[in-house]
Tab-separated table of C-alpha atoms and ligand atoms in Angstrom:
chain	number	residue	atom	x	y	z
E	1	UNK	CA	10.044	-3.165	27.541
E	2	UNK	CA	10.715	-5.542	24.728
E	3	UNK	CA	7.702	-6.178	22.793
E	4	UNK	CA	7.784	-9.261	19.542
E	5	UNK	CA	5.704	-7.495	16.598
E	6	UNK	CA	5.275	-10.934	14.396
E	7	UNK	CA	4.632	-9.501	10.922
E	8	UNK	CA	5.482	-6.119	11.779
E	9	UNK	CA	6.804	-5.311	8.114
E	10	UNK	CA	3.325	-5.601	6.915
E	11	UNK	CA	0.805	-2.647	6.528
E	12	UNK	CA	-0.967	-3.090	9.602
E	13	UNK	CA	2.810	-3.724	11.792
E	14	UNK	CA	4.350	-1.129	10.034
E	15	UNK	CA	2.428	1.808	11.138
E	16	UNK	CA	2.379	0.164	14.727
E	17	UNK	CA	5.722	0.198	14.966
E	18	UNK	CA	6.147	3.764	14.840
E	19	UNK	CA	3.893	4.698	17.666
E	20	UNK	CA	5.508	1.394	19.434
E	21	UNK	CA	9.199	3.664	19.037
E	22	UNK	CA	7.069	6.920	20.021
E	23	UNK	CA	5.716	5.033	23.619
E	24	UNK	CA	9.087	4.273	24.171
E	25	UNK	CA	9.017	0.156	23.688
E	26	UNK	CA	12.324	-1.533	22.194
E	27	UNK	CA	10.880	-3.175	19.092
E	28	UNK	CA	12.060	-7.041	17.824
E	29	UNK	CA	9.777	-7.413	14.393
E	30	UNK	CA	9.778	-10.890	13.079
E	31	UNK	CA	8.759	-11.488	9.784
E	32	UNK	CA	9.389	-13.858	6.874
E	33	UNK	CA	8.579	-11.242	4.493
E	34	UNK	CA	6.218	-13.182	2.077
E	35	UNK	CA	4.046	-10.030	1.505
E	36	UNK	CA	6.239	-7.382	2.950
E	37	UNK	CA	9.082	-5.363	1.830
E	38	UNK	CA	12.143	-4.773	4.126
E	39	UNK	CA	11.843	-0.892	2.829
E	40	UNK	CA	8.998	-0.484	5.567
E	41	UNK	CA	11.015	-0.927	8.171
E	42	UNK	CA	13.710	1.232	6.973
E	43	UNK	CA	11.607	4.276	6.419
E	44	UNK	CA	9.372	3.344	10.199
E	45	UNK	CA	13.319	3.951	11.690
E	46	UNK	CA	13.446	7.134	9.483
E	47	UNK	CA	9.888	8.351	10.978
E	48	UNK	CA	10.607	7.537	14.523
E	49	UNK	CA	14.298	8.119	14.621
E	50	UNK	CA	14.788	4.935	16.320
E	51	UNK	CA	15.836	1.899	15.379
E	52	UNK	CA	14.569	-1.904	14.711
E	53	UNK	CA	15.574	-5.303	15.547
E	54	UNK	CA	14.543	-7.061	12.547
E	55	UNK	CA	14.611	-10.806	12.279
E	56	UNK	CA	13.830	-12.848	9.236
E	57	UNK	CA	11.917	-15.936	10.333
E	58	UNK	CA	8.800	-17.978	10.149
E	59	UNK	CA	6.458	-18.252	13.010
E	60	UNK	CA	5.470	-21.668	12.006
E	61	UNK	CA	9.541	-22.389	12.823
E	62	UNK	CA	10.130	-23.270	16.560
E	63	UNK	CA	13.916	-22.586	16.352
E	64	UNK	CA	13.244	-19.376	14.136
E	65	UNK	CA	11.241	-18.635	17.682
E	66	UNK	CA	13.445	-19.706	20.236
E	67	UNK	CA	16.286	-18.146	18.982
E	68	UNK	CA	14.957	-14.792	19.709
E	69	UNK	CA	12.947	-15.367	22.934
E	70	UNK	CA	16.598	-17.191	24.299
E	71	UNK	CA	18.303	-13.291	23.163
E	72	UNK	CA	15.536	-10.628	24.304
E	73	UNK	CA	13.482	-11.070	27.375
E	74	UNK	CA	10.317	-10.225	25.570
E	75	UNK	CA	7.705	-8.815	27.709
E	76	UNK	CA	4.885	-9.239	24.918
E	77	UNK	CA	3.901	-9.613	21.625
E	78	UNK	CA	1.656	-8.351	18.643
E	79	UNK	CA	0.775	-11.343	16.492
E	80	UNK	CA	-0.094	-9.683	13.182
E	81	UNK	CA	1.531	-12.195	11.111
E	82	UNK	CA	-0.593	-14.212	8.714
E	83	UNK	CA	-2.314	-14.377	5.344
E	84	UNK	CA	-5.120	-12.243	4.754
E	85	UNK	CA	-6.487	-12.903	1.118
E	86	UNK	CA	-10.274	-13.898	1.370
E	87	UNK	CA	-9.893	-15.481	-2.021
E	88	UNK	CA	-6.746	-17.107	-2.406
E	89	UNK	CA	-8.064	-19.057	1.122
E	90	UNK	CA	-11.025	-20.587	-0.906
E	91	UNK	CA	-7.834	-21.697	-3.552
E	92	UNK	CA	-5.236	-22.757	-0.583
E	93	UNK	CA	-6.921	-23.435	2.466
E	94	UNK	CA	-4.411	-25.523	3.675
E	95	UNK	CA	-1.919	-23.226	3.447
E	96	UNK	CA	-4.086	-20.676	5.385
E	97	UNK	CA	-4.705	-22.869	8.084
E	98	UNK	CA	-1.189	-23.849	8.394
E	99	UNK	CA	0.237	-20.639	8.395
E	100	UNK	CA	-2.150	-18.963	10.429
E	101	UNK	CA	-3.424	-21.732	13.045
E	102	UNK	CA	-0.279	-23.663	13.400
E	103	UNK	CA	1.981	-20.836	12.827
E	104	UNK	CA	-0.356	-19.386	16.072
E	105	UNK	CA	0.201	-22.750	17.750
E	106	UNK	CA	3.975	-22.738	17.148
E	107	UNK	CA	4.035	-19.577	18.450
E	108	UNK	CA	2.045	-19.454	21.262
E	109	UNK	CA	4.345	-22.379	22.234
E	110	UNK	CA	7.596	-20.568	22.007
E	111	UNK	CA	5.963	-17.960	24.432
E	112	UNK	CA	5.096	-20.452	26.925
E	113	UNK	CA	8.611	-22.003	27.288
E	114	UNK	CA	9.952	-18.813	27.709
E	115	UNK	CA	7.529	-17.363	29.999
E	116	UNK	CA	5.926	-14.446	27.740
E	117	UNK	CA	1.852	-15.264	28.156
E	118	UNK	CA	0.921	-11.827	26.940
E	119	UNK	CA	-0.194	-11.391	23.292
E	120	UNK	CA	-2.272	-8.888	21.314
E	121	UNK	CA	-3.669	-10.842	18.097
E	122	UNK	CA	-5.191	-9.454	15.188
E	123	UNK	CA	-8.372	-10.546	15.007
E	124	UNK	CA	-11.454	-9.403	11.612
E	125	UNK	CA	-14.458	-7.942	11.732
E	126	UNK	CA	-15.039	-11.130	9.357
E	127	UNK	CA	-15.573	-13.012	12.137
E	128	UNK	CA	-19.133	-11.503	12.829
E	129	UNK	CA	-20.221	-13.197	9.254
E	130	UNK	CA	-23.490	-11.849	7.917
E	131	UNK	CA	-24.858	-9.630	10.995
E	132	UNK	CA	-28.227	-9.626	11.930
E	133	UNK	CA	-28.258	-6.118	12.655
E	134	UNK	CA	-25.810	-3.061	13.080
E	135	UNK	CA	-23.773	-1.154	14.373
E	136	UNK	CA	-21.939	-4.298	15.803
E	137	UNK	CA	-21.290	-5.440	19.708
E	138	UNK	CA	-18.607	-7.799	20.581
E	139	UNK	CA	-21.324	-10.299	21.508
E	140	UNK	CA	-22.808	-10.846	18.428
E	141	UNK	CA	-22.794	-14.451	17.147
E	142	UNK	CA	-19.649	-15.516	14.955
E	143	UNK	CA	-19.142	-17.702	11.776
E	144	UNK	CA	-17.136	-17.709	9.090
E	145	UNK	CA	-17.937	-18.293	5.334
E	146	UNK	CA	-14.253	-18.566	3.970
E	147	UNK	CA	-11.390	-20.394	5.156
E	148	UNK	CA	-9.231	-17.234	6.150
E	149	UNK	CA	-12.430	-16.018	8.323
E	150	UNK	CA	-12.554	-19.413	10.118
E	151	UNK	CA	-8.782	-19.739	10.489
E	152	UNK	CA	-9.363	-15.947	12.816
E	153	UNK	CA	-12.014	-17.960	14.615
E	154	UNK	CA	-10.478	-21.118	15.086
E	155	UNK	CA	-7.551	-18.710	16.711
E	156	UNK	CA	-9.744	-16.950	18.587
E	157	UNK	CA	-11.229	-20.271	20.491
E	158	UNK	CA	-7.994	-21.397	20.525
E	159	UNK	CA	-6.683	-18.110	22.721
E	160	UNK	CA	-9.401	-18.719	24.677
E	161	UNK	CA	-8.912	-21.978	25.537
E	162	UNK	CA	-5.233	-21.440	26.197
E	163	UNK	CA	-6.204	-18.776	28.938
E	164	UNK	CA	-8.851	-21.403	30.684
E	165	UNK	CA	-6.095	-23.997	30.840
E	166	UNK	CA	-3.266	-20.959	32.269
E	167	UNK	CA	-4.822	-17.891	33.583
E	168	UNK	CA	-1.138	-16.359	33.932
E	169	UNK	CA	-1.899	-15.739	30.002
E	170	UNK	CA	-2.677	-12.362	28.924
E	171	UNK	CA	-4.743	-12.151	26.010
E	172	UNK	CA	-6.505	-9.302	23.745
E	173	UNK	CA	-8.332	-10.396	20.768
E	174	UNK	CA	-8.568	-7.272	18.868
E	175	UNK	CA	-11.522	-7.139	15.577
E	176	UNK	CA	-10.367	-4.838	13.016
E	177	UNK	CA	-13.078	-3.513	10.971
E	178	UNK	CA	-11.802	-1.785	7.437
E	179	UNK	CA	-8.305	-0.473	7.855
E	180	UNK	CA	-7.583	2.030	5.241
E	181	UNK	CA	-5.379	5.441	4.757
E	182	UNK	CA	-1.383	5.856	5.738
E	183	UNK	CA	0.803	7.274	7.738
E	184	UNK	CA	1.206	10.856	6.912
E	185	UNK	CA	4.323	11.270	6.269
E	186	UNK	CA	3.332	9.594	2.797
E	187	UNK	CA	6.422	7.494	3.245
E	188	UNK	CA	4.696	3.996	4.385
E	189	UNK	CA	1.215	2.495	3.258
E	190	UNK	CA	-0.295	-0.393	2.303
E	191	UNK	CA	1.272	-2.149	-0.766
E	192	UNK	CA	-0.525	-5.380	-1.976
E	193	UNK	CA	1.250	-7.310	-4.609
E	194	UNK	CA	-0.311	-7.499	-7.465
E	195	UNK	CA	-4.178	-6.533	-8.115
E	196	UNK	CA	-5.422	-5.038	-4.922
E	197	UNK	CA	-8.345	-7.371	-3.389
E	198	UNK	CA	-9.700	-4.274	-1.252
E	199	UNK	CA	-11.167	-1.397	-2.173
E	200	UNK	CA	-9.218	1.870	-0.985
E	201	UNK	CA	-5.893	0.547	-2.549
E	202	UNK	CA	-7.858	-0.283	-5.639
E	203	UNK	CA	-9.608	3.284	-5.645
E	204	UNK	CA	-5.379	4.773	-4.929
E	205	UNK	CA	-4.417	2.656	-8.208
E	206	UNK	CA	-7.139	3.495	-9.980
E	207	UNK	CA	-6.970	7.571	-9.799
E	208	UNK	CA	-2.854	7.442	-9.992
E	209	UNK	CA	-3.508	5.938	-13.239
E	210	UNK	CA	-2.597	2.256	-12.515
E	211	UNK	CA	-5.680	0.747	-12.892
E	212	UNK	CA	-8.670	2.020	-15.576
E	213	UNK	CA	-11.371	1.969	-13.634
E	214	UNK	CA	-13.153	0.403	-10.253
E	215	UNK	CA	-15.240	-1.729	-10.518
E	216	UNK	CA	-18.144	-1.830	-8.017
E	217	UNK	CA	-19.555	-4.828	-7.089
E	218	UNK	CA	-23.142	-4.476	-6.584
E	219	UNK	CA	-25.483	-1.654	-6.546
E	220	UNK	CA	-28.424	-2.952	-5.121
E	221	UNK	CA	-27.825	-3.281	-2.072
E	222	UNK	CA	-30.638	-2.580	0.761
E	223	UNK	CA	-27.856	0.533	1.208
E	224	UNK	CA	-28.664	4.431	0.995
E	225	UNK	CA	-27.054	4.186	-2.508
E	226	UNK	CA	-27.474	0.435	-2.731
E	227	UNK	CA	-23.767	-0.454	-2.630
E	228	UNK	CA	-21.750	-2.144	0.150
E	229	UNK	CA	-21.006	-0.121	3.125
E	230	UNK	CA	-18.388	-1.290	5.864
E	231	UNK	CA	-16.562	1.005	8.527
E	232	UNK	CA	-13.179	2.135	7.526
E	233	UNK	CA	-10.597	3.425	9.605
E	234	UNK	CA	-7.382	4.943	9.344
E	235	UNK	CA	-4.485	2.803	9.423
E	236	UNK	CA	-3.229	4.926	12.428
E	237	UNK	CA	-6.029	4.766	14.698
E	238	UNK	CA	-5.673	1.062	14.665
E	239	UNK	CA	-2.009	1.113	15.501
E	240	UNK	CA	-2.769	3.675	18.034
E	241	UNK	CA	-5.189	0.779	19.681
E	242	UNK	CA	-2.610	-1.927	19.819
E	243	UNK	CA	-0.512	0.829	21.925
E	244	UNK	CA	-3.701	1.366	23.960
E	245	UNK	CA	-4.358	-2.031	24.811
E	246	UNK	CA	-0.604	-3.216	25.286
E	247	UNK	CA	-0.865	-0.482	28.481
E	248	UNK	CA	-3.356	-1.865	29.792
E	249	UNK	CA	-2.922	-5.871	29.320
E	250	UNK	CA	-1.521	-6.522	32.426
E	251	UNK	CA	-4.370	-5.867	34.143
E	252	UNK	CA	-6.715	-7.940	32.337
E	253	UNK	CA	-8.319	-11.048	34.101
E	254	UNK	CA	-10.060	-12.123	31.189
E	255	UNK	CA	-9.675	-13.028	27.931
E	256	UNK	CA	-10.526	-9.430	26.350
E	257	UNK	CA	-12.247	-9.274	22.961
E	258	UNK	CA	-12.754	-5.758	21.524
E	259	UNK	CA	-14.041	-3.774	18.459
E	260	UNK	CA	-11.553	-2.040	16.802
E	261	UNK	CA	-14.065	0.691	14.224
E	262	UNK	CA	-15.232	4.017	14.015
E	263	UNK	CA	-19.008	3.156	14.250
E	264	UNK	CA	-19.235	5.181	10.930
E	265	UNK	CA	-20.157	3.640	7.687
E	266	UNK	CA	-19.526	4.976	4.264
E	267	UNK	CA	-20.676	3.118	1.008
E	268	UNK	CA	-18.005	2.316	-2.047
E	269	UNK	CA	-19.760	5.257	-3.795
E	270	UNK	CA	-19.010	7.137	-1.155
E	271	UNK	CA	-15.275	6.588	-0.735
E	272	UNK	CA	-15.281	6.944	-4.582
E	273	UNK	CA	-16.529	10.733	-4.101
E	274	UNK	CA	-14.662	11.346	-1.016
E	275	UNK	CA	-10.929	10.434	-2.808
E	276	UNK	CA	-11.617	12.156	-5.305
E	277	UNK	CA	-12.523	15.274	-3.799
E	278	UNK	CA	-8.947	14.298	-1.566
E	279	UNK	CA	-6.519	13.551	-4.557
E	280	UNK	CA	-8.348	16.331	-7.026
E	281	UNK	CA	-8.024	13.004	-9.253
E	282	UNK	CA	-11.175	11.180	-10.880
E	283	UNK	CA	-11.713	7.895	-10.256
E	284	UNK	CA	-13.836	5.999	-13.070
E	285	UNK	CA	-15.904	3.203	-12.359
E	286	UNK	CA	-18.313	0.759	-13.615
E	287	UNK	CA	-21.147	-1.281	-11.835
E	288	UNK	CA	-20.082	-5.039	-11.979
E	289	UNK	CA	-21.812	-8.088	-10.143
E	290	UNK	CA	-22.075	-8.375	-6.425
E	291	UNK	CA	-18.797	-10.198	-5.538
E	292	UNK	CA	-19.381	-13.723	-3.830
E	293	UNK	CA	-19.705	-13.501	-0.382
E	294	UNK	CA	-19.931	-9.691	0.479
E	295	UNK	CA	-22.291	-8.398	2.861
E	296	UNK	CA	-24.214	-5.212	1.937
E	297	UNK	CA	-23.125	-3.855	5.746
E	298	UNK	CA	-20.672	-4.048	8.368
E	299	UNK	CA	-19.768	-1.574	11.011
E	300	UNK	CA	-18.879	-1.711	14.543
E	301	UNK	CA	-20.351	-0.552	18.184
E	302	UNK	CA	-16.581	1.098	19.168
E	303	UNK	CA	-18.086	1.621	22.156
E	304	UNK	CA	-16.486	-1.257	24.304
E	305	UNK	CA	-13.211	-0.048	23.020
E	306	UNK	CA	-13.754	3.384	24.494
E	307	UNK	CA	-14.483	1.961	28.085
E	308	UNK	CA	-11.889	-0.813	28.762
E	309	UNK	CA	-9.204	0.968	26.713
E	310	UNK	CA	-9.900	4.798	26.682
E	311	UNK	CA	-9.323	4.091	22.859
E	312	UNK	CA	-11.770	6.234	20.301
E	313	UNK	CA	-11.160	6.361	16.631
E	314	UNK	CA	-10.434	9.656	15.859
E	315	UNK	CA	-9.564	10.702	12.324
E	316	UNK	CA	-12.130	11.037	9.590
E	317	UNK	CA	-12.634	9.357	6.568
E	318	UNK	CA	-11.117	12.801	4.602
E	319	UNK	CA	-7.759	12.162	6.522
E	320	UNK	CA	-7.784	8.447	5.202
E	321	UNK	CA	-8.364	9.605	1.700
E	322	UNK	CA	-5.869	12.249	1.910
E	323	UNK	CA	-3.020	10.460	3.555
E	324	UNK	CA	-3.946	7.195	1.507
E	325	UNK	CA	-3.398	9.919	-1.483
E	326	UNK	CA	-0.485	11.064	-0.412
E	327	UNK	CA	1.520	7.385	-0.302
E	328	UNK	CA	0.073	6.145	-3.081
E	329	UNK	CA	1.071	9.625	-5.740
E	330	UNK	CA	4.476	9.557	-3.727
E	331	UNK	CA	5.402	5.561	-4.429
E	332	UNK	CA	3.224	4.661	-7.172
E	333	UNK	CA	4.465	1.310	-7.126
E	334	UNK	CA	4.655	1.247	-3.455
E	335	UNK	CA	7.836	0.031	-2.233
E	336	UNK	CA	9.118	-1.505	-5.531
E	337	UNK	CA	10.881	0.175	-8.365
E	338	UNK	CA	9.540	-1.547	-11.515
E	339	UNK	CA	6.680	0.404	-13.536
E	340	UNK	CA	3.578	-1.403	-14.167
E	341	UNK	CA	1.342	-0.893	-16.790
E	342	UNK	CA	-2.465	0.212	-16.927
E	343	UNK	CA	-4.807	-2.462	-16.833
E	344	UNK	CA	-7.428	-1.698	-19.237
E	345	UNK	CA	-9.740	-4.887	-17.818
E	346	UNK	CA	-10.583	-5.691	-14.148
E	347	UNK	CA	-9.344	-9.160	-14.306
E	348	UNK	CA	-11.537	-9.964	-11.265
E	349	UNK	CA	-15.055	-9.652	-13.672
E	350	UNK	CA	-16.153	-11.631	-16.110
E	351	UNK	CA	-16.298	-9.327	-19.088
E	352	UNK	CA	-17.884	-11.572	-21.628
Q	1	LIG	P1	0.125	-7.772	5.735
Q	1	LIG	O1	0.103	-8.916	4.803
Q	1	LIG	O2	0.543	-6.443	5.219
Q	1	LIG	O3	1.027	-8.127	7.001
Q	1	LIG	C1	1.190	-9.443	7.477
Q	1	LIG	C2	2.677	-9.670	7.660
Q	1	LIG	O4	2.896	-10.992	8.141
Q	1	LIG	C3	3.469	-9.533	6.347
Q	1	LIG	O5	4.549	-8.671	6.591
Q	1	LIG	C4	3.932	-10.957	6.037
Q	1	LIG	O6	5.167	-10.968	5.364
Q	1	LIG	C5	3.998	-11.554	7.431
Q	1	LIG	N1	3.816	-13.007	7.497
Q	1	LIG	C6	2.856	-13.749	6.902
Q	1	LIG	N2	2.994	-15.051	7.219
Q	1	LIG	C7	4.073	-15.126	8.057
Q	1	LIG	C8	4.724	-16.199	8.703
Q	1	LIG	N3	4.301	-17.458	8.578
Q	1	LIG	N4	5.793	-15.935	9.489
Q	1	LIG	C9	6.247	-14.651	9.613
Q	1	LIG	N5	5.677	-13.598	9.003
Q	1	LIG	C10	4.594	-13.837	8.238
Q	1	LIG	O7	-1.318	-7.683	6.399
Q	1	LIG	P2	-1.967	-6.540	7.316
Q	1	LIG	O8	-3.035	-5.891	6.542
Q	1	LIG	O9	-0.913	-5.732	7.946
Q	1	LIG	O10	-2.668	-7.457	8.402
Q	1	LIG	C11	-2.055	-7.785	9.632
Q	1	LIG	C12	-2.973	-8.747	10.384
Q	1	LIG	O11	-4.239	-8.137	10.567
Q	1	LIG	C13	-3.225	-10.062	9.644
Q	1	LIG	O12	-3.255	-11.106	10.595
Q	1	LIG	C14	-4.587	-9.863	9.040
Q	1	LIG	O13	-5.277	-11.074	8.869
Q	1	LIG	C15	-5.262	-8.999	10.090
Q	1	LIG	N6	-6.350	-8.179	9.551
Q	1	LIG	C16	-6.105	-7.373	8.467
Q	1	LIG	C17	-7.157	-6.626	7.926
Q	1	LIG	C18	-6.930	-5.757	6.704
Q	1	LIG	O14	-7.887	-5.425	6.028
Q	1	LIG	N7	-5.704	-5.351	6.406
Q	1	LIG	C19	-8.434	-6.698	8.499
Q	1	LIG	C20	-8.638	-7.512	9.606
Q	1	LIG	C21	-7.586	-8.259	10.126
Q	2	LIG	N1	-15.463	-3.355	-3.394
Q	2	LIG	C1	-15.763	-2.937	-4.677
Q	2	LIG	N2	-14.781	-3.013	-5.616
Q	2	LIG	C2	-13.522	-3.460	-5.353
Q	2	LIG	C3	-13.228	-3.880	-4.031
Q	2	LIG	C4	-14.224	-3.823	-3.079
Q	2	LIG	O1	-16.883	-2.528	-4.957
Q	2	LIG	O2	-12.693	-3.487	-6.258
Q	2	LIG	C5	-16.496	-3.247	-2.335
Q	2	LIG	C6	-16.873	-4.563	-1.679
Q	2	LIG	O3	-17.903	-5.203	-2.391
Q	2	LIG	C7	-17.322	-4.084	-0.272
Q	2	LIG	C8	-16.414	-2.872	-0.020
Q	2	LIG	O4	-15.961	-2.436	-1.294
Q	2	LIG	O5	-18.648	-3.626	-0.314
Q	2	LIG	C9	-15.197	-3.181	0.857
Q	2	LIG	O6	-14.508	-4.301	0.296
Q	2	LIG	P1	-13.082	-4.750	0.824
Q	2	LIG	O7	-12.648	-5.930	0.006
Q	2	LIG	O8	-12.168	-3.565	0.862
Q	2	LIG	O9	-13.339	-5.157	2.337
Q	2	LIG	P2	-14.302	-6.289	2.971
Q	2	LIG	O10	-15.064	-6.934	1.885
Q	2	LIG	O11	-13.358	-7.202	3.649
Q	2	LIG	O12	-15.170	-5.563	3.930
């Protein structure tokens, strides 16, 4: 089976990939490589021992599209392509709209006139906005408070009305809560450019020396240690999920919408303590302001998850730690050669 991974040089596609080539699927990842390195893909084939079809293209281009749906009879895709950076939407919604709706439209499109209706998107936890309770179900009322949250749940409505006008579509929407760690090899991680938005990467910088110190935002929190808690989960888990729910796509009569968490959730202190009893490294940090639009928490019911896919999460947040360790003190600068300096200021805080 051919399956389309859109973005599949990415963090999130990279790791997929490999257990993709492990279930035995022929793999066609398109990407236009505007926050990926063509080094992921090269060491996935190394992992696996099998290789990739890789295209360079834009999912917002139809021919880009056609050109490989007219070569490959794909039998599915994994949308993961899109921009993800919470605050650079607030700075360019248009450009997160465009590339994420329209490139969705364009590409949902290109499906149709080539008869692939089955897709897996990548769906956020972000969609859930400010909870009014945990753990959280799948039914839990959505909004968005940033233009990269609503652009996931304009996409989601969208899938959803695609499947009430055809039926023949096949669609997962799959909520990621916190993705974090690596694969362990320590060959392929996560690799934002520039000053990591998230925490775990920022934590990796910080103890290899990159950065000089975290900075948490907020301690006063209604937490158990009063700063923000969310539900991470390894990198792999997630992947594993996409495999899971690929298998069983076909026989979905529904538009399926699922959790994708461990139901566990740690606070930033507590990821602090548990890298650095992983690395051995220390990882300073200082309390800063809350950051603008955080939640103090967010983690999932998996439950859903476990019945319609057989899916659990599995590995704990020690493994994350470690193998998040492990690529970060391996490729320091992730997949690029240059050296970059320590940062002596978090650039992100007003230190006046
Ligand atoms: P990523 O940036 O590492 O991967 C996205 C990939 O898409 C990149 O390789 C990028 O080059 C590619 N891309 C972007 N725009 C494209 C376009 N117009 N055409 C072709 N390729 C394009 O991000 P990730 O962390 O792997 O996330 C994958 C998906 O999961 C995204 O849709 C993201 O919004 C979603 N998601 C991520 C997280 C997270 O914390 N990482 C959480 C929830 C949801
Ligand atoms: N966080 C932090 N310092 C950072 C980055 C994040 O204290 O440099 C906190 C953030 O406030 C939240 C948690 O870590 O409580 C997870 O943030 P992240 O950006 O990784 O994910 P999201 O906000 O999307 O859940």
């Amino acid at each position: 089976m051919h399956i389309l991974v859109t973005g599949g040089a990415g963090y999130i596609g990279s790791h997929t990939c490999i257990l993709l080539l492990e279930a035995g699927y022929e793999v066609i990842v398109f990407d236009n490589f505007s926050n990926a390195s063509k080094e992921s893909i090269k060491r996935v084939e190394k992992i696996a021992g099998k290789p990739i079809t890789v295209i360079e293209g834009d999912i917002r281009h139809r021919e880009d599209l056609d050109k490989i749906f007219d070569a490959y009879k794909i039998d599915a895709v994994i949308h993961f392509a899109g921009l993800k950076a919470v605050g650079e939407s607030v700075e360019e919604p248009l450009n997160y709209y465009d590339n994420n709706i329209h490139g969705t439209i364009v590409l949902c499109e290109a499906m149709a006139a080539h008869g692939c209706r089955s897709i897996v998107f990548s769906s956020s936890a972000t969609v859930y906005g400010e909870p009014h309770t945990t753990p959280i179900k799948e039914d839990f009322p959505l909004s968005a408070t940033n233009p990269y949250g609503r652009s996931k749940l304009f996409i989601e409505e969208m899938l959803r009305d695609l499947y009430i006008s055809d039926p023949a579509w096949k669609i997962v929407l799959l909520r990621y809560f916190n993705p974090v760690g690596a694969h362990i090899s320590g060959t392929i991680g996560e690799d934002p450019h520039g000053i990591p938005n998230n925490l775990m990467p920022f934590i990796a910088q910080t103890a290899v020396g990159k950065r000089a110190f975290l900075s948490v935002f907020g301690d006063d929190y209604d937490t158990h240690d009063g700063t923000g808690v969310r539900d991470y989960i390894h990198v792999m888990d997630l992947a594993d999920g996409h495999v899971k729910a690929l298998e069983k796509i076909e026989s979905f009569n529904e538009v399926m919408t699922i959790n994708l968490g461990t139901g566990k959730g740690y606070s930033v202190l507590d990821m602090v303590k548990a890298f650095e009893k992983a690395s051995g490294k220390h990882v300073p940090y200082k309390i800063a302001p809350r950051r603008a639009g955080d939640i103090a928490k967010c983690f999932a019911d998996p439950s859903y998850a476990k019945k319609i896919l057989g899916w659990e999460a599995t590995r704990s947040i020690k493994e994350m730690c470690e193998d998040s360790w492990r690529w970060q003190s391996n490729n320091p600068n992730g997949y690029a050669e240059e050296i970059v300096g320590v940062a002596e200021k978090d650039p992100r805080v007003n230190h006046s």
